[in-house]
Each structure stands twice: as structure tokens, then as C-alpha cells.
mmCIF file of C-alpha atoms in Angstrom:
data_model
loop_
_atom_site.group_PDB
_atom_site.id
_atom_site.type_symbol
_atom_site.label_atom_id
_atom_site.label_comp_id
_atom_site.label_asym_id
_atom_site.label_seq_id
_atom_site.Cartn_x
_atom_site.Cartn_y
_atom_site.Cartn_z
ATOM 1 C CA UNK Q 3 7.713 -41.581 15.392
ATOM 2 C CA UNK Q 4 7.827 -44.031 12.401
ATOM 3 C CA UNK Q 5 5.520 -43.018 9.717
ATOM 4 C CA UNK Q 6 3.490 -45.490 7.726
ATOM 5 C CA UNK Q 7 4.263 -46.237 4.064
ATOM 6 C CA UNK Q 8 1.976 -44.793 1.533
ATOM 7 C CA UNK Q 9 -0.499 -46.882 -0.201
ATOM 8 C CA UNK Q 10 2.297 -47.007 -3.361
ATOM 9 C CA UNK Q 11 4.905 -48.164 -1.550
ATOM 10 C CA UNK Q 12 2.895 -50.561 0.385
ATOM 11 C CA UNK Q 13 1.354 -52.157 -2.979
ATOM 12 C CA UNK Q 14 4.809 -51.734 -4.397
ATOM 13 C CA UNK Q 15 5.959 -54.109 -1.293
ATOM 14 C CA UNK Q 16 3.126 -56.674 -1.412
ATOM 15 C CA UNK Q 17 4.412 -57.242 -5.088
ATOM 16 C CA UNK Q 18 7.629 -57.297 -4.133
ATOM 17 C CA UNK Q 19 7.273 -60.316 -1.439
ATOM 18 C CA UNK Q 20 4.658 -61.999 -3.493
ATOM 19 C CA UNK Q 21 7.397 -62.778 -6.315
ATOM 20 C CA UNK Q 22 9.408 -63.693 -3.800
ATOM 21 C CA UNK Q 23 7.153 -66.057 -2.096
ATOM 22 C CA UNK Q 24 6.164 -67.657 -6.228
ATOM 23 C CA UNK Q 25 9.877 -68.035 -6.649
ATOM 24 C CA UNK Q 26 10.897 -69.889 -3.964
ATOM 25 C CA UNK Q 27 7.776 -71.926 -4.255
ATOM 26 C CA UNK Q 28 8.440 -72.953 -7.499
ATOM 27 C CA UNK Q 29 12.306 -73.188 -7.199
ATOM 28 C CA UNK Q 30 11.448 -75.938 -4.434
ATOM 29 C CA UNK Q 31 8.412 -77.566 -6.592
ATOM 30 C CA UNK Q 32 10.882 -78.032 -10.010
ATOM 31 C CA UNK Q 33 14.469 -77.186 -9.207
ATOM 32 C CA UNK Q 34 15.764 -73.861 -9.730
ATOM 33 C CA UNK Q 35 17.256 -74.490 -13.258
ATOM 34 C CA UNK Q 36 13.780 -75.500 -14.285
ATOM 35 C CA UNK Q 37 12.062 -72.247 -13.227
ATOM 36 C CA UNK Q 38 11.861 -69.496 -15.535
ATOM 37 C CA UNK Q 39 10.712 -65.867 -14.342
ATOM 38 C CA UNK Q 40 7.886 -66.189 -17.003
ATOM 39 C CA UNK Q 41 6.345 -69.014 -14.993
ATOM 40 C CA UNK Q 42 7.304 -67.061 -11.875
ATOM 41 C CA UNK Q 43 5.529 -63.778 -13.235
ATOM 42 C CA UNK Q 44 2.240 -66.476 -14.657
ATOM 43 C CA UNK Q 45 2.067 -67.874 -10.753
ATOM 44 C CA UNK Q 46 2.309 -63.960 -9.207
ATOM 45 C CA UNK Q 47 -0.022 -62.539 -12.212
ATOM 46 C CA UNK Q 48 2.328 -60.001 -13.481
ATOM 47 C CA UNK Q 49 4.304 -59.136 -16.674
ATOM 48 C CA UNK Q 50 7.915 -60.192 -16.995
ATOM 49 C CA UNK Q 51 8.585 -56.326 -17.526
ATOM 50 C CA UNK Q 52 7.185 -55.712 -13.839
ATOM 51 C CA UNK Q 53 9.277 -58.434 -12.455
ATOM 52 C CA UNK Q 54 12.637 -56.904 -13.634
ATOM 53 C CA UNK Q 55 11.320 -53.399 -12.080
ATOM 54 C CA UNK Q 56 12.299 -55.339 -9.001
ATOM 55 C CA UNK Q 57 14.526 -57.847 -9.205
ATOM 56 C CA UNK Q 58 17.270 -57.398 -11.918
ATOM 57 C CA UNK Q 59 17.792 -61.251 -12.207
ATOM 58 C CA UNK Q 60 16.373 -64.332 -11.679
ATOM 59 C CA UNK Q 61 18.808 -64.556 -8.628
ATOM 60 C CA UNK Q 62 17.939 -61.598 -6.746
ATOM 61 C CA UNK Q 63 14.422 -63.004 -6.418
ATOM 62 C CA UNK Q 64 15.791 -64.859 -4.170
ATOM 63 C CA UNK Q 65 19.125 -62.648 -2.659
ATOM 64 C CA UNK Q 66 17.440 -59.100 -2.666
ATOM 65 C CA UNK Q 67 15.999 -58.081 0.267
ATOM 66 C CA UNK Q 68 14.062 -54.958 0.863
ATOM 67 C CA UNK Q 69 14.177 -54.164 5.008
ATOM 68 C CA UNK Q 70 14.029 -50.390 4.182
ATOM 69 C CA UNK Q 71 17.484 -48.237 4.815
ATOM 70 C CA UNK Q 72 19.337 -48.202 8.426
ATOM 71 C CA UNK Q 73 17.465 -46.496 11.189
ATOM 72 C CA UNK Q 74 18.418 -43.085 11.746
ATOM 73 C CA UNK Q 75 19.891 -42.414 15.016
ATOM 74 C CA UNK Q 76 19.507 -39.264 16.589
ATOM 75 C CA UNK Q 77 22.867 -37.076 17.145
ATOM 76 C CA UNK Q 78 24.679 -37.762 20.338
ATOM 77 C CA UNK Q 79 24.023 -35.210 23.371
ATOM 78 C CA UNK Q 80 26.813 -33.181 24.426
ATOM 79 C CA UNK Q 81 28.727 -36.137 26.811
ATOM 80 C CA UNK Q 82 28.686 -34.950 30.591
ATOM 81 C CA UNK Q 83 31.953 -34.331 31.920
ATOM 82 C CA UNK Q 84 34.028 -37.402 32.626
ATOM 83 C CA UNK Q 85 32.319 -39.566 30.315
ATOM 84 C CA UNK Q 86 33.856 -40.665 26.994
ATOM 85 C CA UNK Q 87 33.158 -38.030 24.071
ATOM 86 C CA UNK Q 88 32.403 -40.994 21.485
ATOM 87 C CA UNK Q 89 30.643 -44.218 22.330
ATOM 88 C CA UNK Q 90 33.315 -47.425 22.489
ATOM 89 C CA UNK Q 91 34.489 -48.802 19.482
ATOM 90 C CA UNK Q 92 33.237 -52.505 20.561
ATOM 91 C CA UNK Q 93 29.802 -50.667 21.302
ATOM 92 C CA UNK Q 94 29.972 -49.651 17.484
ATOM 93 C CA UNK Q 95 30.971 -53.340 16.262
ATOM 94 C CA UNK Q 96 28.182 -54.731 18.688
ATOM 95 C CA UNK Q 97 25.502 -52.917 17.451
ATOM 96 C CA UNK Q 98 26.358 -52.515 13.667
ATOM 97 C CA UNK Q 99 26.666 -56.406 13.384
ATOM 98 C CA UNK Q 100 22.931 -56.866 15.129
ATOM 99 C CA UNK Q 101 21.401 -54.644 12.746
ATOM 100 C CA UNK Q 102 23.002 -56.838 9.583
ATOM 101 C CA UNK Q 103 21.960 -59.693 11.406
ATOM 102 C CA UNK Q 104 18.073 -58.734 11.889
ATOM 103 C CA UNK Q 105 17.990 -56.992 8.772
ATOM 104 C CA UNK Q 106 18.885 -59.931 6.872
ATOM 105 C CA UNK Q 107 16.927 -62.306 8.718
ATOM 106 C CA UNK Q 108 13.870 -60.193 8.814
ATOM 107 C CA UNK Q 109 10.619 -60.534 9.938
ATOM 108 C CA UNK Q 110 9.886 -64.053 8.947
ATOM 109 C CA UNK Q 111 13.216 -66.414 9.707
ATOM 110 C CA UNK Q 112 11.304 -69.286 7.834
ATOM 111 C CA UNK Q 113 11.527 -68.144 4.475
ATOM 112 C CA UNK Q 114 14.532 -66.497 5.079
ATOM 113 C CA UNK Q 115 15.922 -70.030 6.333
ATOM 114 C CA UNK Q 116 14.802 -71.263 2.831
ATOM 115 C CA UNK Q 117 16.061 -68.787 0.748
ATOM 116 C CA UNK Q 118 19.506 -69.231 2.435
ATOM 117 C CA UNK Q 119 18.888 -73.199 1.809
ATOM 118 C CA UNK Q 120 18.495 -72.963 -1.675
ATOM 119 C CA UNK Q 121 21.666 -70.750 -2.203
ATOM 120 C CA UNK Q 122 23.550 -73.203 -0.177
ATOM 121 C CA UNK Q 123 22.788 -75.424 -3.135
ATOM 122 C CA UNK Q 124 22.707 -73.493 -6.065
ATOM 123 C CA UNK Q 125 26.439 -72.398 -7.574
ATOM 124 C CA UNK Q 126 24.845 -69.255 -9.362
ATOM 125 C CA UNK Q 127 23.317 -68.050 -6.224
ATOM 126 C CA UNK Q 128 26.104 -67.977 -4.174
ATOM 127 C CA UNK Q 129 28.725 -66.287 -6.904
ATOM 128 C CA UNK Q 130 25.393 -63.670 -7.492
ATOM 129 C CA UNK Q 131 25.240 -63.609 -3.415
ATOM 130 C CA UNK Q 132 28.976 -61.762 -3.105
ATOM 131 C CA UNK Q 133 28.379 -59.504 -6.031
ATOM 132 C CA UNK Q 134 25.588 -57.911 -3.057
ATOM 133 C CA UNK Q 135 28.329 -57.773 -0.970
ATOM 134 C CA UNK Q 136 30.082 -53.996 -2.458
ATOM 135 C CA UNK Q 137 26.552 -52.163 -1.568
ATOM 136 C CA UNK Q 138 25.922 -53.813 1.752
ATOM 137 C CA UNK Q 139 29.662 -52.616 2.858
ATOM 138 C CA UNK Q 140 29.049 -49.087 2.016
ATOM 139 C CA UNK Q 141 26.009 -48.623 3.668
ATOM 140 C CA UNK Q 142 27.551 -50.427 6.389
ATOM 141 C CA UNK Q 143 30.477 -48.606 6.469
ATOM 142 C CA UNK Q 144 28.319 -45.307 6.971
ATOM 143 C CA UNK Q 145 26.527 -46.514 10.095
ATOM 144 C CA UNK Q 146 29.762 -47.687 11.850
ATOM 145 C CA UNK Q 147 31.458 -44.511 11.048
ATOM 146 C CA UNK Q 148 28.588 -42.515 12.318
ATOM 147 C CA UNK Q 149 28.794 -45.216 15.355
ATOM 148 C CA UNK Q 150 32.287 -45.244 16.140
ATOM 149 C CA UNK Q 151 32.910 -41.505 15.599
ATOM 150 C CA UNK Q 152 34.915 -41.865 12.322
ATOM 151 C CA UNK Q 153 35.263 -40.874 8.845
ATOM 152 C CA UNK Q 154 33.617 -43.528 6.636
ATOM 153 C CA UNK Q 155 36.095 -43.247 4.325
ATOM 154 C CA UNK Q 156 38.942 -44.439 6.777
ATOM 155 C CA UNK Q 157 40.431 -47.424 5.581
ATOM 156 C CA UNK Q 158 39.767 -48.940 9.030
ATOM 157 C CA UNK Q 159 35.761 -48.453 9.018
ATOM 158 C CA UNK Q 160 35.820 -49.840 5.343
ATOM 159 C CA UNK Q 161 37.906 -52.692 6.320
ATOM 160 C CA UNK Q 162 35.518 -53.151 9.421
ATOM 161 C CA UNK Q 163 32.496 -52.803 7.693
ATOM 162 C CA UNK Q 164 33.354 -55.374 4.969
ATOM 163 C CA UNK Q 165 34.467 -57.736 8.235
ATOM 164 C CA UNK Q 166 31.065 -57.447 9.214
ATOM 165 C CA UNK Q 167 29.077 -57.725 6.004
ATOM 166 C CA UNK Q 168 31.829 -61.245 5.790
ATOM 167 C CA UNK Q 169 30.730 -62.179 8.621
ATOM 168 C CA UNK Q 170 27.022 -61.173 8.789
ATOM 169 C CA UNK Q 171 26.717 -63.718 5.582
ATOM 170 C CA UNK Q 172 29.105 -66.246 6.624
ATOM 171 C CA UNK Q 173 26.813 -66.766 9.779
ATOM 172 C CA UNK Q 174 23.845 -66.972 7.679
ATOM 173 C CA UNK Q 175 24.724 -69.520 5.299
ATOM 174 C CA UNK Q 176 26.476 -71.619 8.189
ATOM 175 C CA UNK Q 177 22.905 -71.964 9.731
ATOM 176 C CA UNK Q 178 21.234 -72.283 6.732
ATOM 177 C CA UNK Q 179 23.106 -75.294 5.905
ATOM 178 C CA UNK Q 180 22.900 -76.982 9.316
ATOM 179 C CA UNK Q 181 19.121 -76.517 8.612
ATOM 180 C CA UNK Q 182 18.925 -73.522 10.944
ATOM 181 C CA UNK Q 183 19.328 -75.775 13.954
ATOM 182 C CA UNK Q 184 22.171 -73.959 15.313
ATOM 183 C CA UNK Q 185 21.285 -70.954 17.736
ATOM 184 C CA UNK Q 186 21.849 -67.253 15.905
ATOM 185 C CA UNK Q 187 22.202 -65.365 19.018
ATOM 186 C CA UNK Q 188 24.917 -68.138 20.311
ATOM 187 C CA UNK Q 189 26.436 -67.633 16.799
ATOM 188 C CA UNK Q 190 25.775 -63.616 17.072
ATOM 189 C CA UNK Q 191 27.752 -64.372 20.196
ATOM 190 C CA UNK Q 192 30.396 -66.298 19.133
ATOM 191 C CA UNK Q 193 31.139 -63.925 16.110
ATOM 192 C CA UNK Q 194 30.989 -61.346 18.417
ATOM 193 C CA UNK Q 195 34.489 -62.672 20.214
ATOM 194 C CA UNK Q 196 35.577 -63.487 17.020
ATOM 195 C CA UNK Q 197 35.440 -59.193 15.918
ATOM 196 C CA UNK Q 198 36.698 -57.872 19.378
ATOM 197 C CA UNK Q 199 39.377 -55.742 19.116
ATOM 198 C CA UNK Q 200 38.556 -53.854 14.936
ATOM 199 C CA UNK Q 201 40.420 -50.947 16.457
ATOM 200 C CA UNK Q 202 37.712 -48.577 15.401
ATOM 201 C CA UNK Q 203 39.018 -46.187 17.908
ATOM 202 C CA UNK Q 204 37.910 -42.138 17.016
ATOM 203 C CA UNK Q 205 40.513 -40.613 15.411
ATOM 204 C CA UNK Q 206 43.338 -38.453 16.190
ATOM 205 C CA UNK Q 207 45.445 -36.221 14.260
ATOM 206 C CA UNK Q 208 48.089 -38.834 13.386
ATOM 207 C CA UNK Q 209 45.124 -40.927 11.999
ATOM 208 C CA UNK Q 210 44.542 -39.928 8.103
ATOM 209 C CA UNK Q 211 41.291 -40.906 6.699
ATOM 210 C CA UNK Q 212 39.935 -41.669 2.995
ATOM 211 C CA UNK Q 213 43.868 -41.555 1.886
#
């Protein structure tokens, strides 16, 4: 059972996506360049100080988001007898690359479709956009290792997991910039045939991992 938030962190999050929602309002009213996060912390009716308590740049306003940390899956029953021991590696790839994919889109594809627009456009949000990329791959690394049955240290669930997080953003900023008229779950799809075949297979005892 998923508990609700407290009344901190939901107050905390209401803040949160009300910068956000200034920002981007203002960064389409007068360019980007022309916004400053004073006049975005006037608009939301906080202090500048509060605003860096969650974003530590004017970029991340629009980069950062906050879906929460990965779902925590319950530990595999014992397999019956016959059945694989560990889930298939493609199963692992499959499922990692959805979460990134709904985490990063969200709840509300629309402003998420407008944030991704305006990095398109701006050259300092896209260099800022890859310096996200280091945190995303460990955290993604961690779920595909747990996934696939591996040691998240393994040079082949790192490489994997910064495949996906590549990809996961690559996607994104393809659709933003075609105006999101291209289908995500036919591009889900496509990037799907793309990533068969990692080789995120569990590993045996000729396999080192973390060296």
C-alpha cells in the first residue's frame, strides 16, 4: 500500500511545481535570457533563497524533475522448478526503459512537452540537460541490476543503464522537437528493437563485476 505524503512534503511539492509552472510561463512570455529567477520567485511569491532550496540553477527549473525514487519491487519468490531462476534480460531492458520513460514524462505530458520545447531551443539547457545524465544512470543502473539479477557495479549494467538513460532522453527531445506529434509508445517501441540484445544475462563465475 502506497502511503500518502505528509502535509510537509506535500506543501514542499506544491512549491516545487508552482516555480516550475512561473518559469516556464515566463520563459515563453519574454525569452528565457530575459527571465531572471527574481522575477520568477516575484510571480510564485517566494524569496530567491527558497527558490535555490529547490532548484540549484535557473536551468533546473526547467530540467529537474521530482517523480519520487523508483518503485520498490518486492523480492522474487523462490522460481518453481523448470522455470528460469532470474527474469530475462530483455524483460529487465523492457521494463527499466518504461519506467524512465513515464517518469520523465510524468503526470502531465503538456508541460512536460514544453519544457522539452524550450530546451530544444535553448544551448544552456541542453549542455545543463547531460550534466543530469551521471545521477539518472546510477539510479538506473540499480534497478536493472536488481532486474536482471546482476551486480550494479558490472560494467555491463552501467553500460546498459547509461544506454537507456541515452536513449530515454534522446526519445524525448526527438518528440519534443517534432512538436510531440510523433507517437511515444511507437517510439518506446521502436527503441525497444533498437536495445534488444544488452546482454544483461545473470552472471556466472567467469563474469567479474565492479572490476
Amino acid at each position: 500500500m502506497t502511503t500518502r505524503p505528509g502535509l510537509r512534503e506535500r506543501k514542499k511539492a506544491k512549491t516545487r511545481r508552482l516555480l516550475q509552472q512561473e518559469a516556464l510561463r515566463l520563459f515563453v512570455a519574454q525569452g528565457y535570457d530575459h527571465t531572471t529567477v527574481e522575477q520568477i520567485c516575484e510571480a510564485a511569491d517566494v524569496s530567491p533563497s527558497t527558490f535555490f532550496r529547490y532548484f540549484p540553477t535557473k536551468e533546473d527549473v526547467v530540467l529537474m524533475d521530482d517523480p519520487g525514487p523508483f518503485p520498490e519491487e518486492p523480492e522474487p519468490e523462490p522460481a518453481d522448478a523448470g522455470d528460469p531462476a532470474e527474469p530475462p534480460a530483455d524483460d529487465a531492458v523492457r521494463a527499466t526503459l518504461h519506467d524512465l520513460l513515464a517518469r520523465r514524462v510524468g503526470p502531465d505530458p503538456d508541460t512536460t512537452l514544453a519544457r522539452l520545447r524550450l530546451t530544444a531551443r535553448v544551448r544552456p539547457l541542453r549542455a545543463r540537460l547531460w550534466q543530469h545524465q551521471e545521477a539518472q544512470v546510477t539510479h538506473t543502473a540499480a534497478l536493472l541490476a536488481r532486474r536482471a539479477g546482476r551486480d550494479a557495479d558490472a560494467y555491463e549494467v552501467r553500460l546498459g543503464a547509461a544506454v537507456l538513460v541515452a536513449v530515454t532522453t534522446e526519445t524525448l527531445m526527438y518528440w519534443a522537437e517534432r512538436d510531440g506529434e510523433p507517437d511515444l509508445t511507437a517510439l518506446f517501441a521502436r527503441a525497444l528493437d533498437h536495445l534488444a540484445g544488452l546482454g544483461l544475462r545473470p552472471a556466472g563465475p567467469a563474469c567479474p563485476t565492479g572490476s
